[in-house]
């Protein structure tokens, strides 16, 4: 009896560790995945939102913020994990010179949240600019 | 009480007698049945009545300035060809002085107006240059002498040529423009404004101007009196100068540097007589003729011509091209005016240069005062036009290509050579391309009196053709619309400059012209009434939607260099567009007739079908047309919105003029990089993630677009806020769940054929020169089920 209890304990610990590993893995994967998607979507959206007329005529690199936000949302929705919900926030969009700050919040399994950041386990932020080649 | 009255009287004196006038005015008055017209230049210096009145192109970067006027005691200035100069003023400083060459000349013929009683009216005379190198059309004015032919006032003309490239280089240097690296053609040509720069692999200068390519500069005529005193004319704003392109196409360099806002630009080799006026309707003389008609504010058109008197001349012919805006020319009056020196012939030098002076005492060869007005001038019309047609403007159906309806209430026959015009005849020139009117007198009258020179008639209700450029606020690319019965889309050449398309050209750049290869395109027109809900009912006979077939083959104005544009693909590929006031038609005529209330705005959205662009294709330009690789796929739909703003005016004679302002813009299509990644771009900028504490760490040099003052300010803001921005309210916030992401993906799929992510719509408004745009997608993101929540913060 005593030996079987040890066995159960070992199995329980193993399961617990697996659960923790699974959770941590899931979290870090989601975090990393979201970060790269965020980075890719931001880059594409920023480049898409450049006012090309202004660029080609005036040699000015200026983005259009509404266009950037739309483009980002559409791109991000296309490429990200569709099984999760996201809260996307845009801070500090400067059109000229182009600079954006984006925060994407999601969770590993729960439904959409509206609570504070403390309840959102997977948060990624990104700050990026467009600069000319010198 | 008495003091008050006296005070009011003194004040009124100031009102009636302004001390200084500085203006150009043209006006006609009628006195005793005689029309007196004069064009006066008034400058602060009464002895220096000059102005720069006309500008013509000279080569690719030169502008020749012309002016004329009276100079007090001009003989005292003789001996120096450089006594006049044109100064180019930028930022209050004279940056360049061009010596002007003057022409003092004796007038060749003098036009004036007189009535049948033949009393010669002093002080009314028009002069022409006897120098063939000096275009005579610039003298086609009625000029009032400052005094009654005071001999100390001479009529002087001048011209000089300024070099715009040179001016731009000087301005660039003064404006402290930096040279970032780009291959913008305007910059490349300008050699960076003289600032050294790097070169790219093709050895082109990599530079550009940091500012928008328009610099305001002034031109001022300077006169140096023999005593050394300098007299300056009023400064002439460049924008008040009309640039006429007689023979050449304005190069991109020129137009990059000149803000054509507010300017009237013509590529015709004839011009209206007055440089700064935009009048309702116009009648132009045909190319090749020396003198243009003059139209005054009373819609009277004076058509001068001249000829040398010889005993054999009995008739003179003038060809007038009526405005293609259509309308009627009402022949209110046939006034024959002008005369030549009696007894002088073309080669008769004893007439003292064939001078005609109303003042019979100062020159020889004057007209006799027994000159009489012909009582029965005979005219006839030598063209196919409708005569005596009392056509009312009836609505026509919105049919492209529809002819003007022949709904004339009376006989609208085609005039023939034998028709005679009489006073008050109405000529419908709506379909006419030329109007030849001859004045004919019998031999005796010509032999003994004079030749009839000139003709005037009232211009009836020609439609006003308006240009209404407003690049900065409207973000529309204006078209040259002419409406009344015709609603045409024109592409107008502009400040975007000319383009060069060669075989190696791979991209179509914003704001440039390309020829659309396809002969026809099908366009669906959706009419929308924007400003006044319910206004659809006021539009007569306009179908809500109709299919219009466009012929977008280029129909150039005959004064443009058509070879390059009109040629086949095998010909020279270089396509350069000039600026036009006689517009470049790039679409067929859509005819419609409607009455518009004041300030009503209509949008006409034309959805273009697929157009496959090639290097010889034209693309209707617009600020939001983005570069498209020439050899791209067929996903090049350019929807065009033509905005028509109506303005109905009723004048004192109960005439109603409809004027329309037309503007054009492409809608929401961006066919830039067609691939999805959004990363591939051959541009000069790139994306980089940053840390908020230091945007350019490790002594990284700030790139060009982060080096200016504004960028520095932004950088400081970013670094001072740091990570704290994430604790503030976001500018935009959206929550999307699984179902909504599916909807967005469906939406993305639906737009794949029309540009994908580059298919977007922005709704923009401008308030106090600040332009704000909102994305249509974001506006409807919640209602369309693309997001659970969307907020715009404080932007």
PDB file of C-alpha atoms in Angstrom, chain A residues 35 38-106 111-115 117 123-134, chain B residues 181-182 184 208-210 212-213 256 495-496 507 509-510 623 626-627 670 672-673 676-679 681 683-690 692 695-696 700 702-706 710-711 714 717-718 721 723 725-726 728-738 741-742 744-745 747-749 751 756-762 773-775 777-778 781 788-790 792 795:
ATOM      1  CA  UNK A  35       5.000  38.789 -31.487  1.00  0.00           C
ATOM      2  CA  UNK A  38       2.569  41.484 -34.842  1.00  0.00           C
ATOM      3  CA  UNK A  39       5.935  42.435 -36.252  1.00  0.00           C
ATOM      4  CA  UNK A  40       5.084  41.167 -39.717  1.00  0.00           C
ATOM      5  CA  UNK A  41       1.682  42.772 -39.801  1.00  0.00           C
ATOM      6  CA  UNK A  42       3.009  46.074 -38.530  1.00  0.00           C
ATOM      7  CA  UNK A  43       5.736  46.175 -41.114  1.00  0.00           C
ATOM      8  CA  UNK A  44       3.394  45.348 -43.958  1.00  0.00           C
ATOM      9  CA  UNK A  45       0.737  47.765 -42.763  1.00  0.00           C
ATOM     10  CA  UNK A  46       3.181  50.604 -42.326  1.00  0.00           C
ATOM     11  CA  UNK A  47       4.581  50.166 -45.772  1.00  0.00           C
ATOM     12  CA  UNK A  48       1.127  49.846 -47.273  1.00  0.00           C
ATOM     13  CA  UNK A  49      -0.053  52.987 -45.578  1.00  0.00           C
ATOM     14  CA  UNK A  50       2.661  55.209 -46.960  1.00  0.00           C
ATOM     15  CA  UNK A  51       1.215  57.970 -49.027  1.00  0.00           C
ATOM     16  CA  UNK A  52       2.971  57.092 -52.226  1.00  0.00           C
ATOM     17  CA  UNK A  53       1.853  60.146 -54.040  1.00  0.00           C
ATOM     18  CA  UNK A  54       3.545  62.238 -51.436  1.00  0.00           C
ATOM     19  CA  UNK A  55       6.561  60.036 -51.543  1.00  0.00           C
ATOM     20  CA  UNK A  56       7.047  60.028 -55.229  1.00  0.00           C
ATOM     21  CA  UNK A  57       6.287  63.601 -55.720  1.00  0.00           C
ATOM     22  CA  UNK A  58       7.500  65.282 -52.581  1.00  0.00           C
ATOM     23  CA  UNK A  59      10.022  62.693 -51.458  1.00  0.00           C
ATOM     24  CA  UNK A  60       8.341  62.601 -48.084  1.00  0.00           C
ATOM     25  CA  UNK A  61       7.663  59.422 -46.204  1.00  0.00           C
ATOM     26  CA  UNK A  62       4.315  59.907 -44.582  1.00  0.00           C
ATOM     27  CA  UNK A  63       1.811  57.297 -43.516  1.00  0.00           C
ATOM     28  CA  UNK A  64      -1.897  57.623 -43.255  1.00  0.00           C
ATOM     29  CA  UNK A  65      -2.948  56.490 -39.825  1.00  0.00           C
ATOM     30  CA  UNK A  66      -6.450  55.369 -40.643  1.00  0.00           C
ATOM     31  CA  UNK A  67      -5.129  53.371 -43.507  1.00  0.00           C
ATOM     32  CA  UNK A  68      -2.485  51.865 -41.285  1.00  0.00           C
ATOM     33  CA  UNK A  69      -4.981  50.790 -38.674  1.00  0.00           C
ATOM     34  CA  UNK A  70      -7.308  49.283 -41.231  1.00  0.00           C
ATOM     35  CA  UNK A  71      -4.514  47.519 -43.011  1.00  0.00           C
ATOM     36  CA  UNK A  72      -3.113  46.154 -39.783  1.00  0.00           C
ATOM     37  CA  UNK A  73      -6.422  44.837 -38.539  1.00  0.00           C
ATOM     38  CA  UNK A  74      -7.136  43.119 -41.820  1.00  0.00           C
ATOM     39  CA  UNK A  75      -3.688  41.622 -42.109  1.00  0.00           C
ATOM     40  CA  UNK A  76      -3.508  40.523 -38.533  1.00  0.00           C
ATOM     41  CA  UNK A  77      -6.892  38.868 -38.698  1.00  0.00           C
ATOM     42  CA  UNK A  78      -5.757  37.012 -41.765  1.00  0.00           C
ATOM     43  CA  UNK A  79      -2.603  35.548 -40.380  1.00  0.00           C
ATOM     44  CA  UNK A  80      -3.152  35.010 -36.726  1.00  0.00           C
ATOM     45  CA  UNK A  81      -4.614  32.127 -34.775  1.00  0.00           C
ATOM     46  CA  UNK A  82      -8.297  32.320 -35.442  1.00  0.00           C
ATOM     47  CA  UNK A  83      -9.174  30.390 -32.327  1.00  0.00           C
ATOM     48  CA  UNK A  84      -8.367  33.234 -30.036  1.00  0.00           C
ATOM     49  CA  UNK A  85      -9.686  36.649 -29.452  1.00  0.00           C
ATOM     50  CA  UNK A  86      -7.544  39.718 -29.593  1.00  0.00           C
ATOM     51  CA  UNK A  87      -7.552  43.170 -28.322  1.00  0.00           C
ATOM     52  CA  UNK A  88      -5.489  45.433 -30.555  1.00  0.00           C
ATOM     53  CA  UNK A  89      -4.560  48.857 -29.361  1.00  0.00           C
ATOM     54  CA  UNK A  90      -2.700  51.522 -31.271  1.00  0.00           C
ATOM     55  CA  UNK A  91      -0.798  54.102 -29.348  1.00  0.00           C
ATOM     56  CA  UNK A  92       1.096  57.034 -30.670  1.00  0.00           C
ATOM     57  CA  UNK A  93       0.634  56.885 -34.397  1.00  0.00           C
ATOM     58  CA  UNK A  94       2.738  59.582 -35.946  1.00  0.00           C
ATOM     59  CA  UNK A  95       2.178  60.095 -39.611  1.00  0.00           C
ATOM     60  CA  UNK A  96       5.218  62.200 -40.262  1.00  0.00           C
ATOM     61  CA  UNK A  97       7.731  60.856 -39.559  1.00  0.00           C
ATOM     62  CA  UNK A  98       6.079  57.453 -39.435  1.00  0.00           C
ATOM     63  CA  UNK A  99       6.083  55.833 -36.040  1.00  0.00           C
ATOM     64  CA  UNK A 100       3.592  53.444 -34.504  1.00  0.00           C
ATOM     65  CA  UNK A 101       3.153  51.658 -31.224  1.00  0.00           C
ATOM     66  CA  UNK A 102       0.878  48.649 -31.167  1.00  0.00           C
ATOM     67  CA  UNK A 103      -0.195  46.390 -28.356  1.00  0.00           C
ATOM     68  CA  UNK A 104      -1.891  43.078 -28.995  1.00  0.00           C
ATOM     69  CA  UNK A 105      -3.473  41.235 -26.134  1.00  0.00           C
ATOM     70  CA  UNK A 106      -4.856  37.749 -26.128  1.00  0.00           C
ATOM     71  CA  UNK A 111     -12.600  34.146 -24.212  1.00  0.00           C
ATOM     72  CA  UNK A 112     -12.326  37.811 -24.913  1.00  0.00           C
ATOM     73  CA  UNK A 113     -11.584  39.901 -21.958  1.00  0.00           C
ATOM     74  CA  UNK A 114     -12.214  43.414 -21.178  1.00  0.00           C
ATOM     75  CA  UNK A 115     -10.547  43.542 -17.859  1.00  0.00           C
ATOM     76  CA  UNK A 117      -3.985  44.200 -18.429  1.00  0.00           C
ATOM     77  CA  UNK A 123       0.566  40.774 -24.282  1.00  0.00           C
ATOM     78  CA  UNK A 124       2.847  41.896 -27.035  1.00  0.00           C
ATOM     79  CA  UNK A 125       3.864  45.395 -27.842  1.00  0.00           C
ATOM     80  CA  UNK A 126       5.788  46.726 -30.740  1.00  0.00           C
ATOM     81  CA  UNK A 127       7.194  50.094 -31.589  1.00  0.00           C
ATOM     82  CA  UNK A 128       8.372  50.734 -35.089  1.00  0.00           C
ATOM     83  CA  UNK A 129       9.283  53.479 -37.473  1.00  0.00           C
ATOM     84  CA  UNK A 130       9.882  53.950 -41.145  1.00  0.00           C
ATOM     85  CA  UNK A 131      13.113  55.553 -42.000  1.00  0.00           C
ATOM     86  CA  UNK A 132      14.797  56.391 -45.212  1.00  0.00           C
ATOM     87  CA  UNK A 133      17.970  54.792 -46.333  1.00  0.00           C
ATOM     88  CA  UNK A 134      20.875  57.082 -45.911  1.00  0.00           C
TER      89      UNK A 134
ATOM     90  CA  UNK B 181      18.488  60.651 -51.571  1.00  0.00           C
ATOM     91  CA  UNK B 182      15.868  59.924 -54.044  1.00  0.00           C
ATOM     92  CA  UNK B 184      12.773  62.048 -58.034  1.00  0.00           C
ATOM     93  CA  UNK B 208      15.181  65.957 -53.984  1.00  0.00           C
ATOM     94  CA  UNK B 209      13.690  68.961 -52.441  1.00  0.00           C
ATOM     95  CA  UNK B 210      12.336  68.683 -49.039  1.00  0.00           C
ATOM     96  CA  UNK B 212       6.729  70.736 -52.117  1.00  0.00           C
ATOM     97  CA  UNK B 213       7.927  71.687 -55.506  1.00  0.00           C
ATOM     98  CA  UNK B 256       7.878  71.189 -60.479  1.00  0.00           C
ATOM     99  CA  UNK B 495       2.309  70.599 -61.485  1.00  0.00           C
ATOM    100  CA  UNK B 496       3.056  66.948 -61.458  1.00  0.00           C
ATOM    101  CA  UNK B 507       6.641  52.015 -62.920  1.00  0.00           C
ATOM    102  CA  UNK B 509       4.282  57.257 -60.981  1.00  0.00           C
ATOM    103  CA  UNK B 510       1.711  59.204 -59.192  1.00  0.00           C
ATOM    104  CA  UNK B 623      -2.715  62.234 -56.240  1.00  0.00           C
ATOM    105  CA  UNK B 626       0.115  54.947 -56.702  1.00  0.00           C
ATOM    106  CA  UNK B 627       2.870  53.461 -58.658  1.00  0.00           C
ATOM    107  CA  UNK B 670      -4.256  51.652 -54.683  1.00  0.00           C
ATOM    108  CA  UNK B 672       0.852  49.848 -55.638  1.00  0.00           C
ATOM    109  CA  UNK B 673       2.556  46.679 -54.780  1.00  0.00           C
ATOM    110  CA  UNK B 676       0.448  40.534 -50.215  1.00  0.00           C
ATOM    111  CA  UNK B 677       3.449  40.903 -48.080  1.00  0.00           C
ATOM    112  CA  UNK B 678       3.527  44.614 -48.289  1.00  0.00           C
ATOM    113  CA  UNK B 679       7.203  44.348 -47.822  1.00  0.00           C
ATOM    114  CA  UNK B 681       9.036  47.769 -52.356  1.00  0.00           C
ATOM    115  CA  UNK B 683      11.425  52.551 -52.314  1.00  0.00           C
ATOM    116  CA  UNK B 684      13.941  54.386 -50.338  1.00  0.00           C
ATOM    117  CA  UNK B 685      12.565  53.688 -46.907  1.00  0.00           C
ATOM    118  CA  UNK B 686      12.381  50.709 -44.665  1.00  0.00           C
ATOM    119  CA  UNK B 687      10.827  49.498 -41.479  1.00  0.00           C
ATOM    120  CA  UNK B 688      12.639  49.187 -38.194  1.00  0.00           C
ATOM    121  CA  UNK B 689      11.539  48.356 -34.705  1.00  0.00           C
ATOM    122  CA  UNK B 690      12.719  50.751 -32.064  1.00  0.00           C
ATOM    123  CA  UNK B 692      11.104  53.941 -26.932  1.00  0.00           C
ATOM    124  CA  UNK B 695      15.003  55.846 -31.200  1.00  0.00           C
ATOM    125  CA  UNK B 696      18.508  55.904 -32.589  1.00  0.00           C
ATOM    126  CA  UNK B 700      23.064  55.669 -34.903  1.00  0.00           C
ATOM    127  CA  UNK B 702      19.139  59.689 -37.793  1.00  0.00           C
ATOM    128  CA  UNK B 703      17.899  59.049 -41.260  1.00  0.00           C
ATOM    129  CA  UNK B 704      16.930  61.870 -43.504  1.00  0.00           C
ATOM    130  CA  UNK B 705      13.243  61.801 -42.719  1.00  0.00           C
ATOM    131  CA  UNK B 706      14.015  61.857 -39.025  1.00  0.00           C
ATOM    132  CA  UNK B 710       9.489  68.252 -36.884  1.00  0.00           C
ATOM    133  CA  UNK B 711      11.038  64.813 -36.676  1.00  0.00           C
ATOM    134  CA  UNK B 714       8.618  63.788 -32.502  1.00  0.00           C
ATOM    135  CA  UNK B 717       8.307  63.253 -27.482  1.00  0.00           C
ATOM    136  CA  UNK B 718       8.727  59.539 -28.027  1.00  0.00           C
ATOM    137  CA  UNK B 721       7.099  59.438 -22.966  1.00  0.00           C
ATOM    138  CA  UNK B 723       6.869  53.144 -22.101  1.00  0.00           C
ATOM    139  CA  UNK B 725       2.390  55.625 -23.626  1.00  0.00           C
ATOM    140  CA  UNK B 726       1.022  52.188 -22.974  1.00  0.00           C
ATOM    141  CA  UNK B 728      -2.470  56.081 -21.614  1.00  0.00           C
ATOM    142  CA  UNK B 729      -5.593  55.769 -23.675  1.00  0.00           C
ATOM    143  CA  UNK B 730      -4.888  54.272 -27.040  1.00  0.00           C
ATOM    144  CA  UNK B 731      -5.553  56.185 -30.225  1.00  0.00           C
ATOM    145  CA  UNK B 732      -7.405  53.210 -31.595  1.00  0.00           C
ATOM    146  CA  UNK B 733      -8.669  50.149 -29.873  1.00  0.00           C
ATOM    147  CA  UNK B 734     -10.405  47.144 -31.357  1.00  0.00           C
ATOM    148  CA  UNK B 735     -11.494  43.784 -30.032  1.00  0.00           C
ATOM    149  CA  UNK B 736     -12.015  40.981 -32.463  1.00  0.00           C
ATOM    150  CA  UNK B 737     -13.037  37.425 -31.831  1.00  0.00           C
ATOM    151  CA  UNK B 738     -13.016  34.286 -33.875  1.00  0.00           C
ATOM    152  CA  UNK B 741     -11.845  37.369 -37.835  1.00  0.00           C
ATOM    153  CA  UNK B 742     -13.615  35.004 -40.174  1.00  0.00           C
ATOM    154  CA  UNK B 744     -12.590  39.961 -41.998  1.00  0.00           C
ATOM    155  CA  UNK B 745     -10.968  37.120 -43.874  1.00  0.00           C
ATOM    156  CA  UNK B 747     -13.819  40.566 -46.678  1.00  0.00           C
ATOM    157  CA  UNK B 748     -10.158  40.299 -47.544  1.00  0.00           C
ATOM    158  CA  UNK B 749     -10.922  37.543 -49.996  1.00  0.00           C
ATOM    159  CA  UNK B 751     -11.073  42.301 -52.370  1.00  0.00           C
ATOM    160  CA  UNK B 756      -6.320  43.214 -51.793  1.00  0.00           C
ATOM    161  CA  UNK B 757      -5.103  45.120 -48.826  1.00  0.00           C
ATOM    162  CA  UNK B 758      -4.570  48.130 -50.994  1.00  0.00           C
ATOM    163  CA  UNK B 759      -8.241  48.415 -51.652  1.00  0.00           C
ATOM    164  CA  UNK B 760      -9.434  50.927 -49.182  1.00  0.00           C
ATOM    165  CA  UNK B 761     -11.587  53.977 -48.979  1.00  0.00           C
ATOM    166  CA  UNK B 762     -10.840  57.093 -47.097  1.00  0.00           C
ATOM    167  CA  UNK B 773      -9.369  61.255 -43.220  1.00  0.00           C
ATOM    168  CA  UNK B 774     -11.381  58.373 -41.897  1.00  0.00           C
ATOM    169  CA  UNK B 775     -11.314  54.851 -43.120  1.00  0.00           C
ATOM    170  CA  UNK B 777     -13.710  50.120 -43.137  1.00  0.00           C
ATOM    171  CA  UNK B 778     -13.068  51.355 -39.626  1.00  0.00           C
ATOM    172  CA  UNK B 781     -16.122  47.787 -38.545  1.00  0.00           C
ATOM    173  CA  UNK B 788     -16.802  43.463 -31.299  1.00  0.00           C
ATOM    174  CA  UNK B 789     -15.687  46.868 -30.238  1.00  0.00           C
ATOM    175  CA  UNK B 790     -13.879  49.708 -31.884  1.00  0.00           C
ATOM    176  CA  UNK B 792     -11.089  55.977 -31.690  1.00  0.00           C
ATOM    177  CA  UNK B 795      -6.321  61.650 -32.212  1.00  0.00           C
TER     178      UNK B 795
END
